[in-house]
Amino acid sequence: MFFHKQELQFQATPDQPDAVYGRKLQEVLGGQYGEITVAMQYMFQGWNMHVPGKYRDLVFGIGSEEFGHVEMLATMIAQLLEKAPLGVTEDAVQADPTVAAVVGGTDVQHAIVAGAGARPVDSMGNPWQGNYVTASGNLLADFTSNANAEMQGRTQVSRLYHMTDDAGVRELLSFLLARDTMHQNQWLAAAAELREQGTEELPVPSNFPQNSEHTPVSYQYQNFSDGDAASDGPWASGPKPDGNGTFSYHDGPTTSAPMPPPTHPDARLYGTTNVPDAVEKAAGTAQDKLRRE
């Protein structure tokens, strides 16, 4: 059940309209690591979770908060667009020929499609996509992904903070930065607890039998670059995070195999092969007569 309360988590009002910055804010609303993504990601993780209790409560709780952040950003974007220039005016292009080249740096669909409102898109107008969402059902994998999403999102908000001197906008971004700080730490704490309790372990998935993988290369750093400094890292000789001994290092691959012979797909796919054209044509005709699909 969802219930919408017509209040915001934090009050912030921009000092003045700014359609260009409104477009920039679209990235942390509808971009790959925007608030729509994390809200949907955490909710789908909860819906896909196989165990009740604190972890499901955690993802539903933060997911619901993130929907509030979606609303806060959408509201701020609408405020930035209110009374902003609608066309390519001197104010809109900011006297910058580069900005003018992209129609003043504004998202023209803010006016044409949304009527001076936010849209579920990124800063380039690309629609938000469901394939941004990670909800695998494995909690250690998902919580680690969540920490990354919050890190990427906080990085983008940090950059946006320095792209404006509007005090009201900065107040909102300051609040979102603080919540990203909390969420990063929450997901990392939850992931650590999963490991401490033995619920999940590295490598993910930990209940897949490792003797079914090609174990000689399971913990071997193979250097496929002409740079050799990576051999100095703890991933090349230090202890493994999963506790199974230490890493080893090898300069380049340890195995190689000859390329298999060329494949020969169905003649009726009409791909060019090393078989003579007349033979391919005859093969296709024969397969049709035999009704081989």
PDB file of C-alpha atoms in Angstrom, residues 210-218 255:
ATOM      1  CA  GLN A 210      33.680 -23.389  -6.215  1.00  0.00           C
ATOM      2  CA  ASN A 211      34.971 -26.798  -7.281  1.00  0.00           C
ATOM      3  CA  SER A 212      32.708 -26.355 -10.303  1.00  0.00           C
ATOM      4  CA  GLU A 213      34.788 -23.395 -11.493  1.00  0.00           C
ATOM      5  CA  HIS A 214      38.226 -23.577 -13.082  1.00  0.00           C
ATOM      6  CA  THR A 215      39.998 -23.109  -9.759  1.00  0.00           C
ATOM      7  CA  PRO A 216      43.601 -22.689 -11.023  1.00  0.00           C
ATOM      8  CA  VAL A 217      42.728 -19.159 -12.154  1.00  0.00           C
ATOM      9  CA  SER A 218      40.172 -18.299  -9.463  1.00  0.00           C
ATOM     10  CA  THR A 255      46.299 -20.552 -21.092  1.00  0.00           C
TER      11      THR A 255
END
